Coordinates of C-alpha atoms and ligand atoms in Angstrom, one line a residue:
X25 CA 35.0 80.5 13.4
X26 CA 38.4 79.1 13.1
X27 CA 40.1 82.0 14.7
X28 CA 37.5 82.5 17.5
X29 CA 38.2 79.2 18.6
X30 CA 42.3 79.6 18.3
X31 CA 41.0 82.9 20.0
X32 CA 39.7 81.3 23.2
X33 CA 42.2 78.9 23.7
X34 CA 45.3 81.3 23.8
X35 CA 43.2 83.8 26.3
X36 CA 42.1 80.1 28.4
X37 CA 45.9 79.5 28.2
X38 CA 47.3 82.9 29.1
X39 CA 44.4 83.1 31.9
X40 CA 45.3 80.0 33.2
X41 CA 49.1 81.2 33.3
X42 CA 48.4 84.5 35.3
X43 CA 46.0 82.6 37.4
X44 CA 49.0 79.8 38.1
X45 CA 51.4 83.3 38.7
X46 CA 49.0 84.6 41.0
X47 CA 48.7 81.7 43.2
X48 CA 52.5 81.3 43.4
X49 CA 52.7 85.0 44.4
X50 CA 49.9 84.4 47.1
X51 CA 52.1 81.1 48.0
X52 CA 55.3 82.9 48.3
X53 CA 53.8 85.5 50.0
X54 CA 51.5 83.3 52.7
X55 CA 55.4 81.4 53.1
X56 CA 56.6 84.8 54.0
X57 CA 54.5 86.3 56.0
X58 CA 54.1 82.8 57.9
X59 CA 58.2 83.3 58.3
X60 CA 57.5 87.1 59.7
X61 CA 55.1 86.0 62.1
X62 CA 57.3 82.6 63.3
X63 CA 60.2 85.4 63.6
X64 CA 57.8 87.3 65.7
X65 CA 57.1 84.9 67.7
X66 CA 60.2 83.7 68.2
X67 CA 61.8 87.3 69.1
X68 CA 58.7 87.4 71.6
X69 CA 59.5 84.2 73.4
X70 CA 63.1 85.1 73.1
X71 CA 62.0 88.6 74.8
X72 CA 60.1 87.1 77.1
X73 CA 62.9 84.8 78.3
X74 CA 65.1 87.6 78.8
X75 CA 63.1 89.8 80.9
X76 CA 62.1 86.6 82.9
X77 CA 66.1 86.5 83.4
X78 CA 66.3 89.6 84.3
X79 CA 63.2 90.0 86.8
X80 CA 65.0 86.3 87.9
X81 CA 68.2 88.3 88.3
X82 CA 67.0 90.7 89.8
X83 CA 65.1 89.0 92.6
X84 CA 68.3 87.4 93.5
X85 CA 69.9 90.2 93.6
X86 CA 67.5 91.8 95.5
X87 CA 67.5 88.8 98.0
X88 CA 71.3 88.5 98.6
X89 CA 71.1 92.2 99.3
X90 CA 68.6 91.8 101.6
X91 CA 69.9 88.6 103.6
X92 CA 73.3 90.0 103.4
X93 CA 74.6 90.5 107.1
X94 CA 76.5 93.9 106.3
X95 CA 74.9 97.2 105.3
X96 CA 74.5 97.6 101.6
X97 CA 73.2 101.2 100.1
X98 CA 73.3 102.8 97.2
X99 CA 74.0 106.8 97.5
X100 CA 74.4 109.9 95.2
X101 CA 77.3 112.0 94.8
X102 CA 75.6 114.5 97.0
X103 CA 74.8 111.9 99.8
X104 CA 71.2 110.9 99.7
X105 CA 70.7 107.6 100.4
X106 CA 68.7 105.9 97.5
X107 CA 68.8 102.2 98.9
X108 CA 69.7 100.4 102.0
X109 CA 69.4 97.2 103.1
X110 CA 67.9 95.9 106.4
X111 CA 71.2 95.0 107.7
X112 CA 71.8 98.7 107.0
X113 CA 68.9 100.2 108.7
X114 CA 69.0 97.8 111.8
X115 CA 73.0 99.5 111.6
X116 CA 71.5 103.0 111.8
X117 CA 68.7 102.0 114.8
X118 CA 65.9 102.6 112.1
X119 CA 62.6 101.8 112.3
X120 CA 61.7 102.1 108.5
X121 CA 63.7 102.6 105.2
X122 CA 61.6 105.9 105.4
X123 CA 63.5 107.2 108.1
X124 CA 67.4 106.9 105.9
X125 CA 65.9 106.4 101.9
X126 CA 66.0 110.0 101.0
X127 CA 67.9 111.3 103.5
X128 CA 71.6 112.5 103.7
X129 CA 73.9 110.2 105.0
X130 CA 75.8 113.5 106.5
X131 CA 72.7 113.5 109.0
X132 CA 74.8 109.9 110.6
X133 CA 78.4 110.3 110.0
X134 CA 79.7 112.1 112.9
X135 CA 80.8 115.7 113.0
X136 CA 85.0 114.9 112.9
X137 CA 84.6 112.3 110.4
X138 CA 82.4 114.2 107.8
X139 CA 85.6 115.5 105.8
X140 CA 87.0 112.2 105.3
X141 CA 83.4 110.6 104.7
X142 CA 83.1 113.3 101.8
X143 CA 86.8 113.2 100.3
X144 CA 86.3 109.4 100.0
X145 CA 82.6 109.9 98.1
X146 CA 84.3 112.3 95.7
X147 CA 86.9 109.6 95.1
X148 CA 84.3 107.3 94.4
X149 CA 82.5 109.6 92.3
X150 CA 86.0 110.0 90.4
X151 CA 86.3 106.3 89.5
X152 CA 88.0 105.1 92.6
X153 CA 86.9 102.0 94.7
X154 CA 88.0 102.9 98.6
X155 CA 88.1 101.5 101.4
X156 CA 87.4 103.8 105.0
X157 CA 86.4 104.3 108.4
X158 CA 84.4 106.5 110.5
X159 CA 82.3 107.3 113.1
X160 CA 78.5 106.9 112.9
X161 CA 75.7 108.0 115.1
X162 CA 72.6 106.1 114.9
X163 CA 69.2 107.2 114.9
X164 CA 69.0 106.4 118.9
X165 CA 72.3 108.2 119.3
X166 CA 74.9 105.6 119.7
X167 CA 78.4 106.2 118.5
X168 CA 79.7 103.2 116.6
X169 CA 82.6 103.0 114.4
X170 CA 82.2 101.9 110.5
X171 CA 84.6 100.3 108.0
X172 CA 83.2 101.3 104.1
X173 CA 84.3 99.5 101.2
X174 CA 83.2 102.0 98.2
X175 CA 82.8 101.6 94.6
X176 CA 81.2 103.5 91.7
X177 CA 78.1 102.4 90.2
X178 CA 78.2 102.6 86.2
X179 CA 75.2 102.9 83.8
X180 CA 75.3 101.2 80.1
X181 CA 77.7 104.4 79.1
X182 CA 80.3 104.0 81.3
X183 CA 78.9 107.2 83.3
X184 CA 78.6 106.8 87.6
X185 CA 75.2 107.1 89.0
X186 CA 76.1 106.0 92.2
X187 CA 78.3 104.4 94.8
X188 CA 77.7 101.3 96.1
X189 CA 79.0 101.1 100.1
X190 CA 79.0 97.5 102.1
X191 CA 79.8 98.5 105.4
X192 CA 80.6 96.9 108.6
X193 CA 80.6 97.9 112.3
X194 CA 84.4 98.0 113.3
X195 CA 83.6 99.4 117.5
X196 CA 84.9 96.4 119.2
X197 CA 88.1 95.8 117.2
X198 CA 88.3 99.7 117.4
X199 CA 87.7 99.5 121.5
X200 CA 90.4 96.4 121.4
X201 CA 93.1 98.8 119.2
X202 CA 92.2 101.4 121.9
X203 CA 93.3 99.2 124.7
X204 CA 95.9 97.9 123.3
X205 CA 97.5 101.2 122.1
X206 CA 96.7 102.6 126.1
X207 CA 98.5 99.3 127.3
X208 CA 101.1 100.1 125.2
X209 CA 101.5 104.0 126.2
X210 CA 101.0 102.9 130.1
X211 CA 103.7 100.2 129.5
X212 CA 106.5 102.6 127.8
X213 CA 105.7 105.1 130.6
X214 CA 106.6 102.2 133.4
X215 CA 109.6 101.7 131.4
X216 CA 110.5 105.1 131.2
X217 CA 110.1 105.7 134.6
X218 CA 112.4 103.0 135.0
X219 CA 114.7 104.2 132.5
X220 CA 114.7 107.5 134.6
X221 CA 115.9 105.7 137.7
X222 CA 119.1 104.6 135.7
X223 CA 119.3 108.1 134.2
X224 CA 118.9 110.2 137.4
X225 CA 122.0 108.9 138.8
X226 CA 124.1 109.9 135.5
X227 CA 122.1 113.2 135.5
X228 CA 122.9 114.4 139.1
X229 CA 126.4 113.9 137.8
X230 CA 126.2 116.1 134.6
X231 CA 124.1 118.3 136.6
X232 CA 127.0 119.0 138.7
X233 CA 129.2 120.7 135.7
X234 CA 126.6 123.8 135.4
X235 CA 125.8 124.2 139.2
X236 CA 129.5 124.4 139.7
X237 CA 129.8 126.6 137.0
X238 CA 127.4 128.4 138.3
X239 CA 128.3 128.7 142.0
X240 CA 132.2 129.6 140.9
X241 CA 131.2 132.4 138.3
X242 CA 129.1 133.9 141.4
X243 CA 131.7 133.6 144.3
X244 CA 134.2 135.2 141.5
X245 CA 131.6 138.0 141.3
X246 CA 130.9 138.4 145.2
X247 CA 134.7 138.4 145.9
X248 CA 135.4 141.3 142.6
X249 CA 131.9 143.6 144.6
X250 CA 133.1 143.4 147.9
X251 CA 137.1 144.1 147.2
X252 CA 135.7 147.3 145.2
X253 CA 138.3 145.9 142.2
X254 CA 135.9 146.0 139.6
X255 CA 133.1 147.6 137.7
X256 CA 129.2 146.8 136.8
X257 CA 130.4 146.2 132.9
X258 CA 133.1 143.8 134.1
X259 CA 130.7 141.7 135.6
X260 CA 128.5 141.2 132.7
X261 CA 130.5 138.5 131.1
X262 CA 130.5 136.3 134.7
X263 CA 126.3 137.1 135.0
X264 CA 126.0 136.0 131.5
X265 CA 127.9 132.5 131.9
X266 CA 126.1 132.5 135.1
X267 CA 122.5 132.6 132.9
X268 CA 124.0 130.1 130.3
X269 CA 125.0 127.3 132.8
X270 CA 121.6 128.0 134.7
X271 CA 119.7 127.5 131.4
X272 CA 121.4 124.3 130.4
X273 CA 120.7 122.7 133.8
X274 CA 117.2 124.0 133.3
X275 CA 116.6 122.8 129.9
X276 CA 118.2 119.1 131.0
X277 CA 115.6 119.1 133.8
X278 CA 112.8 120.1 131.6
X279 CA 113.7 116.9 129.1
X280 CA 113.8 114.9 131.4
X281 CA 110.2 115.7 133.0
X282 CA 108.9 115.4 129.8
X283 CA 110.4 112.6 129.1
X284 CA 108.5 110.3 132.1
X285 CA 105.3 112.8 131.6
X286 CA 102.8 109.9 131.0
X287 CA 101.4 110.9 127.6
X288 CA 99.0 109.1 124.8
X289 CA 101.8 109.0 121.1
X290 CA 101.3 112.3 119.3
X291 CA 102.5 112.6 116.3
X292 CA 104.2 115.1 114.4
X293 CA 107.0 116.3 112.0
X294 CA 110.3 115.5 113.3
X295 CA 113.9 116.2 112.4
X296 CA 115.1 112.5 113.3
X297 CA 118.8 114.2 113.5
X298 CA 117.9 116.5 116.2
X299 CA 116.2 113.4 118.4
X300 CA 119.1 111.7 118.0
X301 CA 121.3 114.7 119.1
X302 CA 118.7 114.9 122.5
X303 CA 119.6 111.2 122.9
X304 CA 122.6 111.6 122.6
X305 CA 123.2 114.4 125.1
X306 CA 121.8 112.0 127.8
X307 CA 123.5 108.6 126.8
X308 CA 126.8 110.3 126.2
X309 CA 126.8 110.8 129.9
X310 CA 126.3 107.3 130.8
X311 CA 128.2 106.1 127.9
X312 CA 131.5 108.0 129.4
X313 CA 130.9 106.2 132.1
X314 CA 131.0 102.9 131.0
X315 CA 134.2 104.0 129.1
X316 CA 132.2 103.8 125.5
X317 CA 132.6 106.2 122.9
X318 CA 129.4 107.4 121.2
X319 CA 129.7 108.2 117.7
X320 CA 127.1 110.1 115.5
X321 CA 126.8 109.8 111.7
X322 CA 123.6 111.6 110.1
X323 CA 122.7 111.9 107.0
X324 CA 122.1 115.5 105.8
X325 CA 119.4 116.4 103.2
X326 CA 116.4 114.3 105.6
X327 CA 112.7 114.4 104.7
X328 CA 111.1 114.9 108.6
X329 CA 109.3 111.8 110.0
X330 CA 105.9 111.4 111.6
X331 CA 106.5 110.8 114.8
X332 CA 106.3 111.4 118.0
X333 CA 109.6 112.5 119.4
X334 CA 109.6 111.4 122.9
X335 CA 108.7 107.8 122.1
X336 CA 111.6 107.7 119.1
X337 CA 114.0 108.5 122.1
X338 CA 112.9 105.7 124.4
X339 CA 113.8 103.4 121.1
X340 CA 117.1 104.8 120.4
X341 CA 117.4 105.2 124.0
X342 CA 116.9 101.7 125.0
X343 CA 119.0 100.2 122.0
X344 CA 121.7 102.4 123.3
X345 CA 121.4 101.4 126.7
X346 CA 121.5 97.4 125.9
X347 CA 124.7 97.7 123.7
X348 CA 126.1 99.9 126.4
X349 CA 125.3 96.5 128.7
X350 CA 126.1 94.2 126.3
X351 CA 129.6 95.8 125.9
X352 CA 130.5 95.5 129.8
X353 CA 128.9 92.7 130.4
X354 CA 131.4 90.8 127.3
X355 CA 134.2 93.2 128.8
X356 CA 134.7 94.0 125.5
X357 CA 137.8 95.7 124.9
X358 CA 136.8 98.7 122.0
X359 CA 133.6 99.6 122.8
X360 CA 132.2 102.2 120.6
X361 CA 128.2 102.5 119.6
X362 CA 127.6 104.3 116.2
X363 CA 123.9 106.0 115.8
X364 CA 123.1 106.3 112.0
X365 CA 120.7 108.1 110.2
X366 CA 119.8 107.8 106.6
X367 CA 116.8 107.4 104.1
X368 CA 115.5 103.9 103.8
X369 CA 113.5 102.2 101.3
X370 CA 110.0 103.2 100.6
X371 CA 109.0 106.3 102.2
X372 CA 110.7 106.0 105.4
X373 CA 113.5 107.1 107.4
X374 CA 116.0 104.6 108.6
X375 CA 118.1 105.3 112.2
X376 CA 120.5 101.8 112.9
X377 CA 122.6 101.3 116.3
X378 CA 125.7 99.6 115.9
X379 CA 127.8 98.4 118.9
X380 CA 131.3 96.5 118.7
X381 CA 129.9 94.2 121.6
X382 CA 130.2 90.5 121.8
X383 CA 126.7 90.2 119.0
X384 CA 123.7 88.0 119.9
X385 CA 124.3 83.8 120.5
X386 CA 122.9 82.7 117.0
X387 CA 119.3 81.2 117.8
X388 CA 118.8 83.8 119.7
X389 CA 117.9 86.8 117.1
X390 CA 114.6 86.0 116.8
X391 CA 113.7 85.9 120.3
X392 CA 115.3 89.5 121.8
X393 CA 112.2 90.8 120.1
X394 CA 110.4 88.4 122.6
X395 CA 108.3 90.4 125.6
X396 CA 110.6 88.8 128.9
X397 CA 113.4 87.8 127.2
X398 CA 116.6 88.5 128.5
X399 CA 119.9 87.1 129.1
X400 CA 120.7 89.7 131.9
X401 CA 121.0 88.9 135.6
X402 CA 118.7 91.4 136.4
X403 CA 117.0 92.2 132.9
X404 CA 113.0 92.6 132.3
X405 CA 113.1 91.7 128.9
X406 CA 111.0 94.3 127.7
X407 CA 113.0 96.9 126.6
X408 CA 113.1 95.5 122.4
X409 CA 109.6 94.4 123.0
X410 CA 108.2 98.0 123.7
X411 CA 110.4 99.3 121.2
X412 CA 108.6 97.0 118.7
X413 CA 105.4 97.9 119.7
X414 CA 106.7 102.0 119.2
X415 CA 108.2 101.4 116.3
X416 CA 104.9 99.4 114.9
X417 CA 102.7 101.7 116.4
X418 CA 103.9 104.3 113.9
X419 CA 104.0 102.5 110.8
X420 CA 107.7 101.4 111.0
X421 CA 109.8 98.1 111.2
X422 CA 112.4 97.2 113.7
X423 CA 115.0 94.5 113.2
X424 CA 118.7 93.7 114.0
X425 CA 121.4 92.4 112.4
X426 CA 124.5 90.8 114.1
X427 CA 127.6 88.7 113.7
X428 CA 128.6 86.7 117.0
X429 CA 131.6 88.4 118.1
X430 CA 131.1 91.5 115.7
X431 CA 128.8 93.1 117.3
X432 CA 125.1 94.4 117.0
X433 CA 123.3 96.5 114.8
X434 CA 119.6 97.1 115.5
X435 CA 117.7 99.2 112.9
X436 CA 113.7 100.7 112.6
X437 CA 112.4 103.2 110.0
X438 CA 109.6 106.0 110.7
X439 CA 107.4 106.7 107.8
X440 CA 108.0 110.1 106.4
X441 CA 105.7 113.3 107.2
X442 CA 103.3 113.8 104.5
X443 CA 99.8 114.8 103.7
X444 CA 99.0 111.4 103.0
X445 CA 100.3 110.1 106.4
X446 CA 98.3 112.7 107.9
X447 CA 95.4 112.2 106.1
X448 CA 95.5 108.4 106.9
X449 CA 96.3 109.1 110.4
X450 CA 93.1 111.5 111.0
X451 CA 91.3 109.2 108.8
X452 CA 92.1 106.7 112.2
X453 CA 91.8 108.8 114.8
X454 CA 95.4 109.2 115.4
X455 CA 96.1 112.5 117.7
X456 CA 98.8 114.4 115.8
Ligands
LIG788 P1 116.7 93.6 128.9 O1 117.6 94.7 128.5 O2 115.9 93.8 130.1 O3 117.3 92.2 128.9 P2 115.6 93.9 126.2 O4 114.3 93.6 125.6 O5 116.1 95.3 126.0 O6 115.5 93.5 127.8 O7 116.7 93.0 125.6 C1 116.5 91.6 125.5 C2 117.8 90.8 125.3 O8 118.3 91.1 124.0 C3 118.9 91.2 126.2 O9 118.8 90.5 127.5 C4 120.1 90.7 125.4 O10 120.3 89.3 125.5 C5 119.7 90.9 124.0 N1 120.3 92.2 123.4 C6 119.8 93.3 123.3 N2 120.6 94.2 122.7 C7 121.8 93.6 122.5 C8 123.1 94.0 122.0 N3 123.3 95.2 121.5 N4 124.0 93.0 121.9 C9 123.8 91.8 122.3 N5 122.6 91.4 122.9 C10 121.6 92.2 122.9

């Protein structure tokens, strides 16, 4: 009886142990799953906060894109549209985001501007952010000129799935470039004209040589025919000179009618050496004349510049011209004016004037730049003025140098001819 009661107790005992091991299992196991569930809960919240910031972030987005005052869209690399803002459609004259969403944006660019739309896309596509402008025809047919700025759109790998273009309408400073650059043709076509006064005289001078020439070689040849002294071989050396004097008064005429043609700049590959040369054909005449020698030094071994070639001359021409003036006016005893050529920093081409004239009054280099500035009895003062706007109007820089009493030496550059240059110039409508 003894044992059964030792019995009970040890299997009250051990029952009471694994009853006491099973409720701390239960315990530790309530604990944990109450911790899973808190974790849920808290990842849930946390979730929920994070796509509440992100619909948030996205609304504002969505708002500044849709108060912004330039067009916004987003475009594939093939050119559909897949966004636009209203700013944008009310750009195109559209009535609905149906009438551009979906569409290609080829259907607005205009037909000369569609290479350099789809050059600058590819870019884009590439990894490139770029910046260009075009013309645009809008749903009611308008033409209006845009300004892009481009950038790629990248999805959580890195990889582009679109570009994203803010774009503004550029017609009126366009229109105002327009005028301006007309103004400025129109203006270095007065002073060419006027130039061409001064030049005519000096002209009908040089002109003189080859008509003489020409007039002696054929009384020589009348006299030879009607003595009966010579034969028709004999007088193919005297018909020839005869042909070469004609043709160099013919090609001096023809320079200078193109030369006070009224023409819009057109631009183009030049050898600056042989403008120079044509210069100097013509100021060498004048410069004789004002007992001043005219001294060329060009560098060999040029890149060509883009340029036009007639406007270049009306630069060197009229820097020429004034240190010719400022050398009389001084009296200056040595008068020589050097034209250099040689590569200048950057891509350009440099071309400097140097004159051993009296210089410019110190003070007074920043102002001969000035549009009516002179110092000259009976100056304009536009002469540096339009060749600053030239000079600018291609890309360049013009600036002078001078020591009072040493002299002057003006200098511009010319960008060099390349593809890029001519890409860019397209790319703004420049006529080439
Ligand atoms: P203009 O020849 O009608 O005076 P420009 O614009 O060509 O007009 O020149 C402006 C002024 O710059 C001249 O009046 C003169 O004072 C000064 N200048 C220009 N070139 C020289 C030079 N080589 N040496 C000294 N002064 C010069």
């Amino acid at each position: 009886m003894q044992i059964d009661t030792d019995t009970f107790w040890l299997a009250a005992v051990v029952l009471l142990g694994a009853l006491m091991a099973a409720t701390m299992a239960l315990a530790i196991a309530a604990a944990r799953v109450r911790a899973a569930a808190r974790r849920v809960h808290e990842q849930q919240t946390q979730h929920e906060g994070m796509s509440n910031r992100l619909l948030e972030n996205e609304y504002r987005l969505r708002a500044i894109i849709e108060s912004e005052p330039e067009c916004m869209k987003l475009q594939a690399a093939n050119g559909t549209v897949l966004e636009i803002n209203p700013a944008g459609l009310a750009l195109l004259e559209a009535d609905s985001p149906g009438d551009v969403i979906g569409k290609p944006i080829y259907l607005f660019v205009a037909a000369e501007s569609r290479d350099v739309y789809r050059d600058n896309v590819r870019r884009v596509f590439a990894g490139e952010s770029v910046v260009y402008e075009f013309r645009l025809i809008t749903l009611k047919g308008s033409s209006r000129w845009m300004e892009t700025h481009a950038t790629p759109l990248r999805d959580a790998h890195g990889a582009i799935y679109a570009l994203l273009a803010i774009t503004r309408d550029i017609t009126d400073r366009r229109l105002v470039e327009e005028r301006a650059r007309r103004h400025q043709s129109e203006l270095a076509h007065v002073a060419r004209l006027s130039t061409m006064g001064e030049m005519a005289t000096a002209l009908a001078h040089e002109l003189n040589q080859p008509l003489s020439a020409i007039a002696a070689f054929a009384r020589g040849c009348t006299r030879r025919v009607r003595a009966g002294t010579t034969t028709l071989a004999e007088l193919n050396e005297p018909l020839d000179a005869i042909s070469e004097q004609a043709e160099r008064a013919g090609a001096m005429i023809r320079h200078l009618r193109e030369f006070v043609r009224k023409r819009e700049l057109e631009r183009v590959a030049i050898d600056i050496n042989l403008v120079v040369r044509s210069v100097a054909q013509f100021a060498e005449i004048e410069a004789r004349q004002h007992a001043t020698r005219l001294r060329l030094e060009l560098a060999g071994g040029l890149a060509p510049a883009h340029a036009d070639p007639i406007m270049v001359e009306q630069v060197i021409g009229n820097l020429v011209r004034n240190a010719i003036d400022a050398m009389d006016e001084a009296h200056s005893p040595c008068r020589e004016i050097t034209v250099r050529t040689a590569r200048a920093d950057g891509a350009a081409i440099g071309v400097e004037v140097s004159d051993t004239g009296p210089g410019i009054m110190a003070g007074l280099v920043e102002q001969v730049f000035d549009p009516f500035f002179t110092t000259k009895p009976d100056g304009v003062g536009m002469g540096l003025s339009i060749s600053r706007s030239i000079v600018e109007s291609h890309g360049g820089r013009i600036g002078v140098r001078s020591r009072p009493g040493g002299g002057a030496t003006f200098g511009f550059t010319l960008p060099v001819f390349s593809q890029e240059v001519t890409r860019d110039a397209l790319a703004h409508g420049v006529r080439r």
